[in-house]
Coordinates of C-alpha atoms in Angstrom, one line a residue:
M1 CA 28.4 80.0 98.9
N2 CA 25.4 81.9 96.8
F3 CA 25.9 85.3 95.7
P4 CA 23.4 87.8 94.1
P5 CA 23.8 87.9 90.3
L6 CA 25.7 90.7 88.7
S7 CA 23.9 93.0 86.3
Q8 CA 25.5 93.8 82.9
V9 CA 26.4 97.2 81.9
Q10 CA 28.2 99.0 78.9
S11 CA 31.2 101.0 80.0
L12 CA 33.4 103.8 78.8
N13 CA 37.0 105.1 79.5
F14 CA 37.5 108.7 79.7
S15 CA 40.8 109.7 78.2
R16 CA 42.2 112.6 76.4
T17 CA 40.5 112.0 73.4
R18 CA 37.5 110.6 75.1
Y19 CA 37.0 107.3 73.1
I20 CA 35.1 104.2 73.9
S21 CA 37.2 101.4 75.6
N22 CA 36.7 98.7 78.3
S23 CA 40.0 99.0 80.1
L24 CA 40.6 99.2 83.7
D25 CA 43.5 99.2 86.0
E26 CA 44.2 101.3 89.0
D27 CA 43.4 104.9 88.0
N28 CA 42.0 103.7 84.7
P29 CA 38.4 102.6 85.7
N30 CA 35.5 101.9 83.5
I31 CA 33.0 104.4 83.2
S32 CA 29.4 103.3 83.3
R33 CA 27.7 104.9 80.4
R34 CA 23.9 104.4 81.4
N35 CA 23.8 103.0 84.7
I36 CA 25.4 105.5 87.1
G37 CA 25.6 102.8 89.8
G38 CA 27.4 100.6 87.4
N39 CA 27.5 96.8 87.6
C40 CA 28.1 97.1 91.3
S41 CA 24.9 98.3 92.9
P42 CA 21.9 96.7 91.0
R43 CA 19.8 97.4 94.3
H44 CA 20.3 101.2 93.8
S45 CA 20.7 101.8 90.1
M46 CA 19.6 104.8 88.3
M47 CA 19.3 105.3 84.8
V48 CA 20.1 108.6 82.9
E49 CA 20.6 109.7 79.4
P50 CA 23.9 108.4 78.1
R51 CA 26.2 111.2 77.4
K52 CA 28.2 111.7 74.0
W53 CA 31.8 112.3 74.3
Q54 CA 33.5 115.2 72.7
T55 CA 36.0 114.2 70.2
R56 CA 38.0 116.5 67.8
V57 CA 38.1 115.9 64.3
K58 CA 39.6 118.3 61.9
S59 CA 37.5 119.9 59.2
F60 CA 38.4 119.5 55.5
V61 CA 38.4 122.3 53.1
L62 CA 37.2 120.8 49.9
Q63 CA 37.7 122.6 46.7
G64 CA 36.2 121.5 43.5
N65 CA 38.0 118.2 43.2
A66 CA 35.7 115.2 43.6
R67 CA 38.5 112.9 44.3
L68 CA 39.6 115.0 47.3
W69 CA 36.2 115.3 48.6
F70 CA 35.8 111.4 48.4
L71 CA 39.0 111.0 50.2
A72 CA 38.0 113.3 53.0
V73 CA 34.7 111.3 53.5
I74 CA 36.7 108.0 53.8
I75 CA 39.2 109.6 56.3
Y76 CA 36.2 111.0 58.3
C77 CA 34.4 107.6 58.4
G78 CA 37.6 105.8 59.2
L79 CA 38.2 107.9 62.1
G80 CA 34.7 107.2 63.5
L81 CA 35.4 103.5 63.1
I82 CA 38.6 103.8 64.9
L83 CA 37.1 105.6 67.8
N84 CA 34.3 103.0 68.1
D85 CA 34.7 100.1 70.4
S86 CA 34.9 97.0 68.4
N87 CA 33.6 95.0 71.3
N88 CA 30.6 97.2 71.6
P89 CA 28.8 97.5 68.2
N90 CA 26.0 99.7 69.6
A91 CA 28.3 102.2 71.0
L92 CA 29.0 104.1 67.7
L93 CA 29.9 107.8 68.3
D94 CA 27.9 110.5 66.8
L95 CA 30.7 112.9 65.7
E96 CA 28.3 115.6 64.8
D97 CA 26.4 115.7 68.1
E98 CA 28.8 115.3 70.9
Q99 CA 28.6 116.8 74.4
P100 CA 31.5 117.6 76.8
L101 CA 31.5 115.7 80.2
I102 CA 31.0 119.0 82.2
E103 CA 27.7 119.7 80.3
W104 CA 26.4 116.2 80.7
V105 CA 27.0 116.3 84.4
Q106 CA 25.2 119.7 84.7
E107 CA 22.3 118.5 82.9
N108 CA 22.0 115.3 85.0
E109 CA 22.8 116.9 88.4
Q110 CA 19.6 115.9 89.9
N111 CA 19.9 112.3 88.9
L112 CA 23.5 112.1 90.0
R113 CA 22.4 113.6 93.5
K114 CA 19.7 110.9 93.8
E115 CA 22.4 108.3 93.0
Y116 CA 24.8 109.6 95.6
S117 CA 21.8 109.8 98.3
E118 CA 21.1 106.1 97.3
R119 CA 24.7 105.1 97.8
Q120 CA 24.8 107.0 101.3
K121 CA 21.6 105.4 102.3
L122 CA 22.8 101.9 101.2
A123 CA 26.0 102.3 103.7
H124 CA 24.0 103.7 106.5
S125 CA 21.5 100.7 106.2
V126 CA 24.4 98.3 106.6
C127 CA 25.8 100.2 109.5
E128 CA 22.3 99.9 111.2
D129 CA 22.1 96.3 110.4
Y130 CA 25.3 95.8 112.2
D131 CA 24.2 97.9 115.2
I132 CA 27.0 100.4 114.7
Y133 CA 25.0 103.1 116.2
M134 CA 24.3 100.9 119.5
A135 CA 25.9 101.6 122.8
Q136 CA 28.9 99.4 123.3
D137 CA 27.6 97.3 126.3
E138 CA 24.3 96.7 124.7
Y139 CA 26.1 95.5 121.6
I140 CA 28.2 93.2 123.5
R141 CA 25.2 91.7 125.2
K142 CA 23.4 91.2 122.0
A143 CA 26.4 89.7 120.0
D144 CA 26.6 87.0 122.7
R145 CA 23.3 85.8 121.5
N146 CA 23.6 86.3 117.8
E147 CA 26.2 84.5 115.8
D148 CA 25.6 86.9 112.9
K149 CA 27.0 89.9 114.5
L150 CA 30.3 91.5 113.6
Q151 CA 33.3 90.5 115.5
Y152 CA 33.9 93.1 118.2
Q153 CA 37.1 94.6 116.4
D154 CA 35.2 95.1 113.2
W155 CA 32.3 96.8 115.0
F156 CA 34.6 99.1 117.0
T157 CA 36.5 100.0 113.7
L158 CA 33.2 101.0 112.2
K159 CA 32.2 103.1 115.2
R160 CA 35.2 105.5 115.3
V161 CA 36.4 107.9 112.8
N162 CA 39.9 107.2 111.5
W163 CA 41.4 110.8 111.0
N164 CA 44.7 109.5 109.5
Y165 CA 43.3 109.3 106.0
M166 CA 41.4 112.7 106.0
Y167 CA 42.8 115.6 104.0
Y168 CA 41.1 119.1 104.6
V169 CA 41.3 121.8 102.0
P170 CA 40.7 125.1 104.0
G171 CA 40.2 127.3 101.2
E172 CA 37.3 125.2 99.7
D173 CA 35.9 123.6 102.8
F174 CA 36.5 120.2 101.2
V175 CA 37.4 117.1 103.1
Y176 CA 38.9 114.2 101.1
C177 CA 39.4 110.8 102.4
K178 CA 42.3 109.0 100.5
V179 CA 41.8 105.2 99.9
P180 CA 44.9 103.8 98.2
K181 CA 44.4 102.1 94.9
S182 CA 40.8 103.9 94.4
G183 CA 41.7 106.9 92.3
S184 CA 44.0 108.2 94.9
S185 CA 46.6 109.4 92.6
T186 CA 44.2 111.6 90.6
W187 CA 43.0 113.2 93.8
V188 CA 46.5 113.8 95.2
Y189 CA 47.3 115.4 91.9
N190 CA 44.2 117.7 92.2
L191 CA 45.0 118.6 95.7
L192 CA 48.4 119.5 95.1
K193 CA 47.3 121.7 92.1
L194 CA 44.9 123.5 94.6
A195 CA 47.9 124.0 97.0
N196 CA 49.8 125.7 94.1
V197 CA 52.5 123.0 93.8
P198 CA 54.5 123.6 90.8
Q199 CA 53.7 121.6 87.9
E200 CA 57.2 120.1 87.6
Q201 CA 57.0 118.7 91.3
I202 CA 53.6 117.2 90.6
S203 CA 54.7 115.6 87.3
S204 CA 57.9 114.1 88.8
D205 CA 55.4 111.4 90.4
I206 CA 57.9 110.7 93.2
G207 CA 56.8 111.4 96.7
L208 CA 53.5 112.9 95.8
H209 CA 51.6 111.3 98.7
K210 CA 54.1 112.5 101.2
L211 CA 54.1 115.9 99.5
L212 CA 50.3 115.9 100.0
R213 CA 50.6 115.6 103.8
D214 CA 53.3 118.3 103.8
H215 CA 50.8 120.7 102.2
Y216 CA 47.6 119.3 104.2
P217 CA 48.9 118.5 107.6
K218 CA 47.1 116.4 109.8
M219 CA 44.7 118.2 112.2
S220 CA 43.5 117.3 115.6
S221 CA 40.4 115.4 116.0
S222 CA 38.6 118.5 117.7
S223 CA 39.6 120.7 114.7
M224 CA 38.4 118.3 112.2
K225 CA 35.0 117.7 113.9
R226 CA 34.7 121.6 113.6
V227 CA 35.4 121.7 110.0
F228 CA 33.4 118.7 109.1
K229 CA 30.2 120.4 109.9
K230 CA 30.7 122.9 107.0
S231 CA 32.8 120.8 104.6
F232 CA 31.8 118.9 101.4
K233 CA 33.2 115.3 102.0
L234 CA 34.3 112.9 99.3
L235 CA 35.1 109.2 99.5
V236 CA 36.1 107.1 96.4
V237 CA 35.5 103.4 96.5
R238 CA 36.3 100.5 94.2
H239 CA 35.4 97.0 93.6
P240 CA 37.4 95.1 96.5
F241 CA 38.7 92.4 94.2
E242 CA 39.9 95.0 91.7
R243 CA 41.6 96.9 94.3
I244 CA 43.6 94.2 95.9
L245 CA 44.6 92.9 92.5
S246 CA 45.8 96.4 91.6
A247 CA 47.8 96.5 95.0
Y248 CA 49.4 93.3 94.3
R249 CA 50.5 94.1 90.7
D250 CA 51.8 97.5 91.7
K251 CA 53.6 96.7 95.0
L252 CA 54.5 93.1 95.1
E253 CA 54.6 91.4 91.7
D254 CA 57.7 92.8 90.5
Y255 CA 60.8 93.2 93.0
Q256 CA 63.0 95.0 90.4
R257 CA 60.3 97.9 90.2
D258 CA 59.8 97.7 93.9
L259 CA 63.6 98.0 94.3
M260 CA 63.9 100.9 91.8
F261 CA 61.0 103.0 93.1
R262 CA 60.9 102.1 96.7
D263 CA 64.1 100.7 97.6
G264 CA 62.5 97.2 98.0
Y265 CA 60.1 98.4 100.8
Y266 CA 57.2 96.2 100.0
Y267 CA 59.4 93.0 99.5
T268 CA 61.3 93.8 102.8
M269 CA 58.0 94.6 104.8
Y270 CA 55.6 92.0 103.2
G271 CA 56.9 90.0 100.1
K272 CA 59.8 88.1 101.9
N273 CA 57.5 86.8 104.8
I274 CA 54.7 85.8 102.4
V275 CA 57.2 83.8 100.3
R276 CA 58.5 82.2 103.5
V277 CA 55.3 81.3 105.0
Y278 CA 53.1 80.4 102.0
R279 CA 55.6 79.0 99.4
D280 CA 55.4 75.3 98.5
Q281 CA 58.9 74.4 98.7
Q282 CA 58.3 71.4 96.6
D283 CA 57.4 73.4 93.7
I284 CA 60.6 73.6 91.6
S285 CA 59.0 76.2 89.1
L286 CA 59.5 78.7 92.0
A287 CA 62.8 77.9 93.0
N288 CA 64.2 81.2 91.4
H289 CA 61.1 83.2 91.9
T290 CA 61.8 86.0 94.3
E291 CA 58.3 87.7 94.5
P292 CA 55.3 86.2 96.1
T293 CA 52.9 84.8 93.6
W294 CA 49.3 86.0 93.3
R295 CA 48.0 82.7 94.9
E296 CA 50.4 83.1 97.9
F297 CA 49.4 86.7 98.3
V298 CA 45.8 85.7 98.4
R299 CA 46.6 82.9 101.0
Y300 CA 48.3 85.7 103.0
L301 CA 45.3 87.9 102.8
A302 CA 43.0 85.1 104.0
N303 CA 45.1 84.2 107.0
T304 CA 46.2 87.4 108.3
P305 CA 44.0 90.1 110.5
S306 CA 43.2 93.0 108.3
S307 CA 44.5 95.2 111.1
K308 CA 47.9 94.0 110.1
F309 CA 47.6 94.8 106.4
D310 CA 49.1 97.6 104.4
E311 CA 47.0 100.5 103.6
H312 CA 47.0 99.6 100.0
W313 CA 45.0 96.2 100.6
K314 CA 43.5 97.3 104.0
P315 CA 39.7 97.3 103.8
T316 CA 38.1 100.6 102.9
Y317 CA 35.9 100.7 105.8
S318 CA 38.6 100.8 108.2
L319 CA 40.3 103.8 106.4
C320 CA 37.6 106.2 105.9
S321 CA 34.9 105.5 108.6
P322 CA 31.7 105.2 106.3
C323 CA 29.3 104.7 109.2
I324 CA 30.2 107.7 111.1
V325 CA 31.2 110.2 108.4
K326 CA 28.4 111.3 106.1
Y327 CA 29.9 111.8 102.8
D328 CA 28.4 114.0 100.4
V329 CA 29.5 111.9 97.5
I330 CA 30.7 108.2 97.7
A331 CA 32.3 108.2 94.4
K332 CA 33.0 105.0 92.6
M333 CA 35.7 103.9 90.3
E334 CA 33.3 102.5 87.9
T335 CA 31.8 106.0 87.5
F336 CA 34.8 108.1 88.2
S337 CA 34.7 110.6 85.5
E338 CA 31.0 111.5 86.2
D339 CA 31.5 111.7 89.9
T340 CA 34.8 113.7 89.7
Q341 CA 33.2 116.1 87.6
F342 CA 30.3 116.5 89.8
V343 CA 32.6 117.2 92.8
I344 CA 34.5 119.8 90.8
N345 CA 31.3 121.6 89.9
Q346 CA 29.9 121.3 93.4
L347 CA 33.2 123.1 94.8
G348 CA 33.3 125.6 92.0
L349 CA 36.6 124.6 90.8
E350 CA 35.7 124.1 87.2
D351 CA 38.4 126.8 86.2
Q352 CA 41.2 125.0 88.2
L353 CA 40.5 121.3 87.8
T354 CA 39.5 118.9 85.1
V355 CA 38.9 115.2 85.0
E356 CA 42.3 113.7 84.4
W357 CA 43.8 110.2 84.8
V358 CA 46.9 109.7 86.6
H359 CA 48.8 106.5 86.2
R360 CA 46.4 105.5 83.4
T361 CA 47.2 102.2 81.6
A362 CA 45.1 100.4 78.9
K363 CA 47.1 97.5 77.6
E364 CA 44.6 94.9 78.6
T365 CA 40.8 95.1 79.4
T366 CA 39.6 94.7 83.1
T367 CA 38.0 91.3 82.4
E368 CA 41.1 90.1 80.7
V369 CA 43.5 91.0 83.7
A370 CA 41.0 89.8 86.4
K371 CA 40.4 86.6 84.6
K372 CA 44.3 86.2 84.2
Y373 CA 44.6 86.4 88.0
Y374 CA 41.4 85.1 89.4
S375 CA 41.5 81.9 87.3
Q376 CA 44.6 80.9 89.2
L377 CA 42.3 80.7 92.4
T378 CA 39.8 78.2 93.6
K379 CA 36.3 79.0 94.3
A380 CA 37.0 78.3 98.0
Q381 CA 39.9 80.9 97.9
V382 CA 37.6 83.5 96.2
D383 CA 35.0 82.9 99.2
Q384 CA 37.8 83.5 101.6
L385 CA 38.8 86.8 99.9
F386 CA 35.0 87.8 99.8
N387 CA 34.6 87.1 103.7
K388 CA 37.8 89.0 104.4
Y389 CA 36.2 92.2 102.4
R390 CA 32.6 91.5 103.0
L391 CA 31.9 94.8 104.7
D392 CA 33.4 96.7 101.9
F393 CA 31.2 94.7 99.6
E394 CA 28.2 95.3 101.6
L395 CA 28.6 98.8 102.4
F396 CA 29.2 99.9 98.8
G397 CA 27.0 97.7 96.9
Y398 CA 29.5 95.5 95.2
Y399 CA 29.2 91.7 94.2
P400 CA 31.7 88.9 93.9
E401 CA 29.9 86.5 91.6
E402 CA 31.7 87.4 88.4
Y403 CA 35.3 86.8 89.9
R404 CA 34.0 83.6 91.5
E405 CA 33.0 82.1 88.1
M406 CA 36.6 83.0 86.9
A407 CA 37.9 80.6 89.5
Q408 CA 38.6 76.8 89.5
E409 CA 36.3 74.3 91.2

């Protein structure tokens, strides 16, 4: 199977100290520095001026002692080297000329608007290519003569609105479609802050997603249609292969963690059956291995209808209806800080919300983690995964080639 080549980009990680990094895990995505589309939409990329990140360096009061002055210079320069990404020698921070994210987004607002428009147009064009806006009977007649058309179930899924993942914030006329493992914890945190939920409840990190629905109850489809017309609508997407890997690591890889935080829900509902169906019983190395392995999980994904998936690995298109809902911003995890700040600015919530990561981890880089897992697969298995999530790749401008290259022949 041939895929378009990936473009290469530099990336940043937005953290409390705003230092350069190349780490990515579920809620800790890479931030594209110069290409707002990141390495995921070369057809619709847009170059903007790189922002410089605000870091705080203590000033030194130097009084008539040359040795003290010399020591201060060494410390000052040392801080700059520490903050610099050793893997990116061209990304030295200028500690004397830095710019906060909020200002950078304001200065680049028009370029960002163009990028969001391009993302929206890409999704719309893919929907048109698959005849999503065609009448049902006409599509069925046409599909019988064209093998390239979508299976009817996928076509029907794209043609309807899934209200179950929509959250309406009435005071702000804001609609957020929640995609698990795509920055959802951060936006759940933000929406709970807007609902004036006490900080100690938010910080507990237990039952936040249920708490969110308690404060933003489901509305009838007719009510949602009314508010949609006047609301600012947000969808956050992520590279499909990164998202399913994050879901596996969080929900299925560690049974003890699942038992501690979720009473073993994911093992009971999915893990046990995956092991039963897909484990090679002749492999003695897995004799005492309770959890499904990554390879077993991938075989399960490839052989199971996506309609039976858990929401954490269900395709994004089936959750948030990108063909029917015209999102004002399709944000990407690869440009999450810029996109989040843009939304905050557009809603006029700069005094209430800031760009914060929830569940941020940075022990390994994205590439290191991905290679650790995708190198366990064959290229044929990666191709199967691609076909399972093909619509997400096409709708949101992602490419699989980098992960396929990690796989075995």
